[in-house]
Tab-separated table of C-alpha atoms in Angstrom:
chain	number	residue	atom	x	y	z
O	1	UNK	CA	0.325	-0.248	0.108
O	2	UNK	CA	1.442	3.547	-1.082
O	3	UNK	CA	0.838	6.130	1.340
O	4	UNK	CA	0.375	9.476	0.464
O	5	UNK	CA	1.843	12.769	2.994
O	6	UNK	CA	1.892	9.994	6.045
O	7	UNK	CA	-2.460	10.424	6.040
O	8	UNK	CA	-3.633	9.257	2.964
O	9	UNK	CA	-3.009	6.363	1.050
O	10	UNK	CA	-3.593	4.281	-2.186
O	11	UNK	CA	-4.967	1.143	-0.969
O	12	UNK	CA	-5.943	-2.208	-2.653
O	13	UNK	CA	-7.836	-3.551	-0.283
O	14	UNK	CA	-10.412	-2.263	1.858
O	15	UNK	CA	-11.643	-3.602	5.100
O	16	UNK	CA	-15.654	-4.253	5.234
O	17	UNK	CA	-17.703	-4.512	8.698
O	18	UNK	CA	-20.580	-6.289	8.355
O	19	UNK	CA	-22.986	-4.367	10.905
O	20	UNK	CA	-20.660	-1.789	12.623
O	21	UNK	CA	-21.629	-1.436	16.126
O	22	UNK	CA	-23.386	-5.250	16.662
O	23	UNK	CA	-20.237	-7.873	15.335
O	24	UNK	CA	-20.437	-9.166	19.063
O	25	UNK	CA	-24.137	-10.206	17.110
O	26	UNK	CA	-22.674	-11.564	13.843
O	27	UNK	CA	-22.704	-14.879	14.675
O	28	UNK	CA	-26.401	-15.204	15.772
O	29	UNK	CA	-27.387	-12.029	11.960
O	30	UNK	CA	-26.252	-15.215	9.904
O	31	UNK	CA	-28.766	-17.071	11.095
O	32	UNK	CA	-31.852	-14.785	9.683
O	33	UNK	CA	-29.669	-13.314	6.697
O	34	UNK	CA	-29.100	-16.726	6.062
O	35	UNK	CA	-32.174	-18.019	5.627
O	36	UNK	CA	-33.773	-15.218	4.002
O	37	UNK	CA	-30.760	-15.326	1.189
O	38	UNK	CA	-31.746	-18.765	0.848
O	39	UNK	CA	-35.603	-18.186	0.730
O	40	UNK	CA	-34.484	-15.997	-2.275
O	41	UNK	CA	-33.079	-18.343	-3.732
O	42	UNK	CA	-35.070	-20.888	-4.052
O	43	UNK	CA	-37.552	-18.567	-4.961
O	44	UNK	CA	-36.795	-16.900	-8.083
O	45	UNK	CA	-35.103	-20.366	-8.983
O	46	UNK	CA	-39.138	-21.484	-8.655
O	47	UNK	CA	-40.981	-18.958	-10.584
O	48	UNK	CA	-38.098	-19.299	-13.237
O	49	UNK	CA	-38.692	-23.096	-13.876
O	50	UNK	CA	-42.521	-22.487	-13.136
O	51	UNK	CA	-42.460	-19.941	-16.193
O	52	UNK	CA	-40.578	-22.278	-18.620
O	53	UNK	CA	-42.614	-24.973	-18.462
O	54	UNK	CA	-46.030	-23.899	-18.129
O	55	UNK	CA	-46.387	-22.820	-22.234
O	56	UNK	CA	-49.545	-20.396	-20.647
O	57	UNK	CA	-46.869	-18.321	-18.957
O	58	UNK	CA	-45.034	-17.804	-22.411
O	59	UNK	CA	-46.544	-14.121	-22.216
O	60	UNK	CA	-44.670	-10.292	-21.554
O	61	UNK	CA	-45.860	-9.451	-17.995
O	62	UNK	CA	-44.426	-13.713	-16.892
O	63	UNK	CA	-40.963	-12.833	-19.523
O	64	UNK	CA	-40.710	-9.675	-17.164
O	65	UNK	CA	-40.873	-11.783	-14.268
O	66	UNK	CA	-38.576	-13.715	-15.166
O	67	UNK	CA	-36.320	-10.992	-15.581
O	68	UNK	CA	-36.727	-9.576	-12.284
O	69	UNK	CA	-36.168	-13.091	-10.752
O	70	UNK	CA	-32.959	-13.138	-12.628
O	71	UNK	CA	-31.714	-9.530	-11.583
O	72	UNK	CA	-32.975	-10.438	-7.923
O	73	UNK	CA	-31.193	-13.431	-7.840
O	74	UNK	CA	-28.195	-11.136	-8.985
O	75	UNK	CA	-28.545	-8.011	-6.620
O	76	UNK	CA	-28.877	-10.495	-3.365
O	77	UNK	CA	-25.721	-12.617	-4.937
O	78	UNK	CA	-23.902	-9.947	-5.066
O	79	UNK	CA	-24.061	-9.475	-1.918
O	80	UNK	CA	-25.014	-12.123	1.092
O	81	UNK	CA	-22.335	-14.289	0.698
O	82	UNK	CA	-19.308	-11.095	1.219
O	83	UNK	CA	-22.040	-10.198	4.485
O	84	UNK	CA	-22.497	-14.315	4.981
O	85	UNK	CA	-18.243	-15.011	4.853
O	86	UNK	CA	-18.108	-11.262	7.297
O	87	UNK	CA	-20.368	-13.046	9.793
O	88	UNK	CA	-18.848	-16.736	9.909
O	89	UNK	CA	-15.890	-16.241	9.568
O	90	UNK	CA	-14.517	-12.311	9.610
O	91	UNK	CA	-13.931	-12.459	5.971
O	92	UNK	CA	-14.153	-8.461	5.575
O	93	UNK	CA	-11.114	-7.822	3.149
O	94	UNK	CA	-12.336	-6.961	-0.139
O	95	UNK	CA	-10.116	-5.877	-2.621
O	96	UNK	CA	-10.976	-2.367	-4.312
O	97	UNK	CA	-11.529	-4.177	-7.652
O	98	UNK	CA	-13.758	-6.513	-6.494
O	99	UNK	CA	-15.477	-2.957	-4.149
O	100	UNK	CA	-16.226	-1.260	-7.342
O	101	UNK	CA	-17.542	-4.471	-9.057
O	102	UNK	CA	-19.880	-5.222	-6.103
O	103	UNK	CA	-21.053	-1.082	-6.354
O	104	UNK	CA	-21.508	-2.205	-10.035
O	105	UNK	CA	-23.881	-4.802	-9.827
O	106	UNK	CA	-25.951	-3.362	-6.929
O	107	UNK	CA	-26.191	-0.278	-7.840
O	108	UNK	CA	-26.704	-0.924	-12.081
O	109	UNK	CA	-29.225	-4.005	-11.035
O	110	UNK	CA	-31.187	-1.759	-8.471
O	111	UNK	CA	-32.079	0.882	-11.950
O	112	UNK	CA	-32.534	-2.058	-14.466
O	113	UNK	CA	-34.773	-3.433	-11.723
O	114	UNK	CA	-37.032	-0.501	-11.638
O	115	UNK	CA	-36.586	-0.519	-15.682
O	116	UNK	CA	-38.493	-3.715	-15.131
O	117	UNK	CA	-40.753	-2.296	-13.353
O	118	UNK	CA	-41.248	0.542	-15.870
O	119	UNK	CA	-41.871	-1.620	-18.709
O	120	UNK	CA	-44.291	-3.783	-16.689
O	121	UNK	CA	-45.657	-0.993	-16.636
O	122	UNK	CA	-46.268	0.022	-19.876
O	123	UNK	CA	-47.481	-3.890	-19.933
O	124	UNK	CA	-50.359	-3.069	-18.061
O	125	UNK	CA	-50.969	-0.005	-19.485
O	126	UNK	CA	-51.985	-1.884	-23.281
O	127	UNK	CA	-53.511	-4.756	-21.683
O	128	UNK	CA	-56.088	-2.719	-19.984
O	129	UNK	CA	-56.502	0.130	-21.942
O	130	UNK	CA	-55.488	-1.707	-25.928
O	131	UNK	CA	-55.760	-5.092	-25.117
O	132	UNK	CA	-56.441	-6.183	-28.579
O	133	UNK	CA	-53.536	-4.425	-29.407
O	134	UNK	CA	-51.540	-6.333	-26.971
O	135	UNK	CA	-50.316	-9.541	-28.305
O	136	UNK	CA	-49.046	-7.548	-31.614
O	137	UNK	CA	-47.549	-4.338	-29.417
O	138	UNK	CA	-45.934	-6.590	-26.363
O	139	UNK	CA	-44.688	-9.727	-28.668
O	140	UNK	CA	-41.222	-11.497	-27.616
O	141	UNK	CA	-39.302	-9.313	-29.149
O	142	UNK	CA	-40.514	-6.281	-27.750
O	143	UNK	CA	-40.526	-7.771	-24.569
O	144	UNK	CA	-36.380	-8.642	-25.153
O	145	UNK	CA	-35.808	-5.058	-26.063
O	146	UNK	CA	-37.927	-3.795	-23.271
O	147	UNK	CA	-35.702	-5.854	-21.228
O	148	UNK	CA	-32.478	-4.574	-22.580
O	149	UNK	CA	-33.284	-1.234	-22.914
O	150	UNK	CA	-33.344	-1.188	-19.188
O	151	UNK	CA	-29.937	-3.730	-18.534
O	152	UNK	CA	-28.305	-0.435	-21.022
O	153	UNK	CA	-29.593	2.764	-19.024
O	154	UNK	CA	-28.559	0.621	-16.168
O	155	UNK	CA	-25.084	0.175	-17.363
O	156	UNK	CA	-25.159	3.511	-18.586
O	157	UNK	CA	-26.221	5.454	-15.522
O	158	UNK	CA	-23.635	3.644	-13.029
O	159	UNK	CA	-20.731	2.516	-15.275
O	160	UNK	CA	-19.875	6.135	-14.630
O	161	UNK	CA	-19.820	5.390	-10.477
O	162	UNK	CA	-16.603	2.758	-10.056
O	163	UNK	CA	-14.395	4.854	-13.007
O	164	UNK	CA	-14.980	8.066	-11.200
O	165	UNK	CA	-13.466	6.431	-8.321
O	166	UNK	CA	-10.681	5.346	-9.943
O	167	UNK	CA	-9.652	7.986	-11.640
O	168	UNK	CA	-10.802	11.002	-9.556
O	169	UNK	CA	-10.772	9.581	-6.393
O	170	UNK	CA	-7.006	7.098	-6.462
O	171	UNK	CA	-6.610	7.827	-2.683
O	172	UNK	CA	-8.289	7.104	0.481
O	173	UNK	CA	-7.489	8.367	4.734
O	174	UNK	CA	-9.102	5.008	5.696
O	175	UNK	CA	-9.892	1.516	3.955
O	176	UNK	CA	-12.869	0.730	6.292
O	177	UNK	CA	-15.198	1.322	4.980
O	178	UNK	CA	-18.554	1.420	8.075
O	179	UNK	CA	-20.832	-1.039	5.622
O	180	UNK	CA	-21.418	-5.058	4.741
O	181	UNK	CA	-20.923	-4.077	1.320
O	182	UNK	CA	-18.897	-1.372	-0.933
O	183	UNK	CA	-22.365	1.008	-1.363
O	184	UNK	CA	-21.908	4.334	-3.278
O	185	UNK	CA	-21.226	6.801	-0.628
O	186	UNK	CA	-19.988	4.266	1.746
O	187	UNK	CA	-17.091	4.203	-0.143
O	188	UNK	CA	-16.743	7.697	-1.578
O	189	UNK	CA	-16.753	9.761	2.074
O	190	UNK	CA	-13.255	7.207	2.976
O	191	UNK	CA	-11.444	9.632	0.139
O	192	UNK	CA	-9.309	12.290	0.483
O	193	UNK	CA	-9.650	13.842	-2.729
O	194	UNK	CA	-13.099	16.468	-3.497
O	195	UNK	CA	-15.304	14.209	-4.047
O	196	UNK	CA	-18.575	16.543	-4.938
O	197	UNK	CA	-18.835	15.904	-8.765
O	198	UNK	CA	-19.634	11.487	-7.745
O	199	UNK	CA	-21.800	13.036	-4.602
O	200	UNK	CA	-23.816	14.949	-8.209
O	201	UNK	CA	-23.481	12.504	-9.619
O	202	UNK	CA	-24.391	9.912	-8.265
O	203	UNK	CA	-27.546	11.703	-6.185
O	204	UNK	CA	-28.886	13.085	-10.362
O	205	UNK	CA	-28.987	9.262	-11.398
O	206	UNK	CA	-31.014	8.997	-7.675
O	207	UNK	CA	-32.978	11.216	-8.443
O	208	UNK	CA	-33.445	9.363	-12.665
O	209	UNK	CA	-34.421	6.404	-11.468
O	210	UNK	CA	-36.017	7.293	-8.430
O	211	UNK	CA	-38.624	9.410	-9.011
O	212	UNK	CA	-38.585	10.023	-12.984
O	213	UNK	CA	-39.290	5.793	-13.200
O	214	UNK	CA	-42.301	6.506	-10.021
O	215	UNK	CA	-43.934	9.206	-11.707
O	216	UNK	CA	-43.561	6.875	-15.687
O	217	UNK	CA	-45.335	4.444	-12.907
O	218	UNK	CA	-47.968	6.595	-11.431
O	219	UNK	CA	-48.973	8.711	-14.143
O	220	UNK	CA	-49.468	4.405	-16.131
O	221	UNK	CA	-51.721	3.960	-13.805
O	222	UNK	CA	-53.427	6.974	-13.220
O	223	UNK	CA	-55.105	5.960	-16.588
O	224	UNK	CA	-55.631	1.933	-15.976
O	225	UNK	CA	-57.614	3.182	-13.307
O	226	UNK	CA	-59.119	5.374	-16.088
O	227	UNK	CA	-59.985	3.341	-18.448
O	228	UNK	CA	-61.546	0.636	-15.479
O	229	UNK	CA	-63.418	3.780	-14.044
O	230	UNK	CA	-65.099	3.372	-17.144
O	231	UNK	CA	-66.154	-0.729	-17.257
O	232	UNK	CA	-69.414	-1.996	-16.800
O	233	UNK	CA	-69.528	-4.081	-13.931
O	234	UNK	CA	-67.672	-3.342	-10.075
O	235	UNK	CA	-67.532	-7.079	-11.470
O	236	UNK	CA	-65.109	-6.320	-14.004
O	237	UNK	CA	-63.584	-3.030	-12.535
O	238	UNK	CA	-62.649	-5.460	-9.947
O	239	UNK	CA	-60.906	-8.067	-12.493
O	240	UNK	CA	-58.782	-5.853	-14.482
O	241	UNK	CA	-57.972	-4.276	-11.155
O	242	UNK	CA	-56.992	-8.224	-9.891
O	243	UNK	CA	-54.105	-8.151	-12.776
O	244	UNK	CA	-51.992	-5.515	-11.517
O	245	UNK	CA	-52.880	-6.657	-7.669
O	246	UNK	CA	-49.088	-8.284	-8.205
O	247	UNK	CA	-47.874	-5.915	-9.544
O	248	UNK	CA	-48.644	-2.737	-7.551
O	249	UNK	CA	-47.535	-5.091	-4.401
O	250	UNK	CA	-44.115	-5.624	-5.939
O	251	UNK	CA	-43.468	-1.932	-7.370
O	252	UNK	CA	-44.391	-1.176	-3.466
O	253	UNK	CA	-42.216	-4.201	-2.426
O	254	UNK	CA	-39.578	-2.134	-4.961
O	255	UNK	CA	-40.056	1.722	-4.446
O	256	UNK	CA	-40.407	1.939	-0.921
O	257	UNK	CA	-37.520	0.208	1.076
O	258	UNK	CA	-35.655	2.273	-1.886
O	259	UNK	CA	-37.117	5.421	-0.526
O	260	UNK	CA	-37.154	4.441	3.332
O	261	UNK	CA	-32.893	4.181	2.932
O	262	UNK	CA	-31.938	7.106	1.135
O	263	UNK	CA	-34.254	9.368	3.563
O	264	UNK	CA	-32.601	7.943	6.771
O	265	UNK	CA	-29.589	8.486	4.399
O	266	UNK	CA	-29.247	11.434	3.235
O	267	UNK	CA	-31.355	13.384	6.720
O	268	UNK	CA	-31.348	10.702	9.550
O	269	UNK	CA	-28.183	11.311	11.281
O	270	UNK	CA	-29.217	11.043	14.552
O	271	UNK	CA	-30.250	8.108	12.930
O	272	UNK	CA	-27.539	5.818	14.614
O	273	UNK	CA	-25.267	2.930	12.814
O	274	UNK	CA	-26.042	-0.591	12.383
O	275	UNK	CA	-29.524	0.441	11.762
O	276	UNK	CA	-28.752	1.536	8.451
O	277	UNK	CA	-26.586	-0.681	7.641
O	278	UNK	CA	-30.279	-2.851	8.187
O	279	UNK	CA	-31.561	-1.221	6.509
O	280	UNK	CA	-29.258	-0.842	3.679
O	281	UNK	CA	-29.230	-4.732	3.581
O	282	UNK	CA	-32.545	-4.498	3.861
O	283	UNK	CA	-33.439	-3.395	0.295
O	284	UNK	CA	-31.691	-5.228	-1.747
O	285	UNK	CA	-32.938	-8.483	0.345
O	286	UNK	CA	-36.912	-7.755	0.978
O	287	UNK	CA	-37.797	-8.299	-3.088
O	288	UNK	CA	-36.582	-11.132	-4.168
O	289	UNK	CA	-38.074	-12.415	-1.153
O	290	UNK	CA	-41.482	-10.747	-1.558
O	291	UNK	CA	-41.629	-10.874	-5.429
O	292	UNK	CA	-41.400	-14.198	-5.571
O	293	UNK	CA	-44.079	-15.006	-2.882
O	294	UNK	CA	-45.882	-13.177	-3.966
O	295	UNK	CA	-46.435	-13.387	-7.938
O	296	UNK	CA	-47.086	-17.153	-6.338
O	297	UNK	CA	-49.938	-16.407	-4.604
O	298	UNK	CA	-51.427	-13.597	-6.908
O	299	UNK	CA	-51.449	-15.801	-10.150
O	300	UNK	CA	-53.076	-18.549	-10.614
O	301	UNK	CA	-51.067	-20.895	-13.182
O	302	UNK	CA	-48.105	-20.269	-11.356
O	303	UNK	CA	-49.662	-21.321	-7.509
O	304	UNK	CA	-51.818	-24.555	-9.794
O	305	UNK	CA	-48.449	-25.600	-11.095
O	306	UNK	CA	-46.734	-24.924	-7.743
O	307	UNK	CA	-49.195	-26.966	-5.908
O	308	UNK	CA	-48.932	-29.687	-9.142
O	309	UNK	CA	-45.411	-30.073	-8.723
O	310	UNK	CA	-46.001	-30.968	-4.141
O	311	UNK	CA	-48.639	-33.139	-4.970
O	312	UNK	CA	-46.621	-35.274	-7.146
O	313	UNK	CA	-43.378	-35.348	-5.077
O	314	UNK	CA	-46.013	-36.387	-1.750
O	315	UNK	CA	-47.103	-39.659	-3.900
O	316	UNK	CA	-43.977	-40.041	-4.510
O	317	UNK	CA	-42.526	-40.721	-0.969
């Protein structure tokens, strides 16, 4: 490790602390975190398997659901194995390049997930407001292009973050990151150089993704509700709105934890550090856990297929 004026240094690696302030409880915290990670992995792989084998689910909404499942697997797997390593073995050391790669994966795929929710809102809008053209508008090719567009947007938005850190902030006043993973602001606050550009860019991307995407999704649902209110009977209205229920739940599961965590991070200066870190981990874990559960409960085809599998396994036993 090279030094700079005996104060700052050029680190080859950082040290993640896990949950700062709760180090004595790490072994016990590994039980709920490990269990949640296992549920997330099994649940999302199950969704992918069910959609693959059930041909009636080869529709735009379920293709987008598969994209969400892959994204949730990436988000949880980019953080949880390292966190469990810290809990079990104290393995908090992470190389600089590995740290920047983890940062990119977390922020990039969170941005991609927001884009997929936006695409799903467009799918619901076309399905309800222009049902006769739904299959011609949302073809498999269009669905694939929307998913690719969400991925490219995430790469273009987030790609500069680790690059700016690598090129503009090479020296640091400490190598201990008071966090369980390489979150952008947690790393930037350790830098010795001027980090204003990094801060402004990070805040701007957060605004573009969180605010603009949520406003666009809300606008699509305003138009959907207007169309639903024009239906003749209350039964028809409830049935039509029911097709949006899973999507609305998934949106709330994704955006609410991020909004709460961001607000506490920016304005909750009196909030203890362990709460900050726990919330940051929960917003990466809650969607991967709850999305499969919500869709399994609220989607008849997925629910019936899972029940069939469980019945077959029971008969075999």
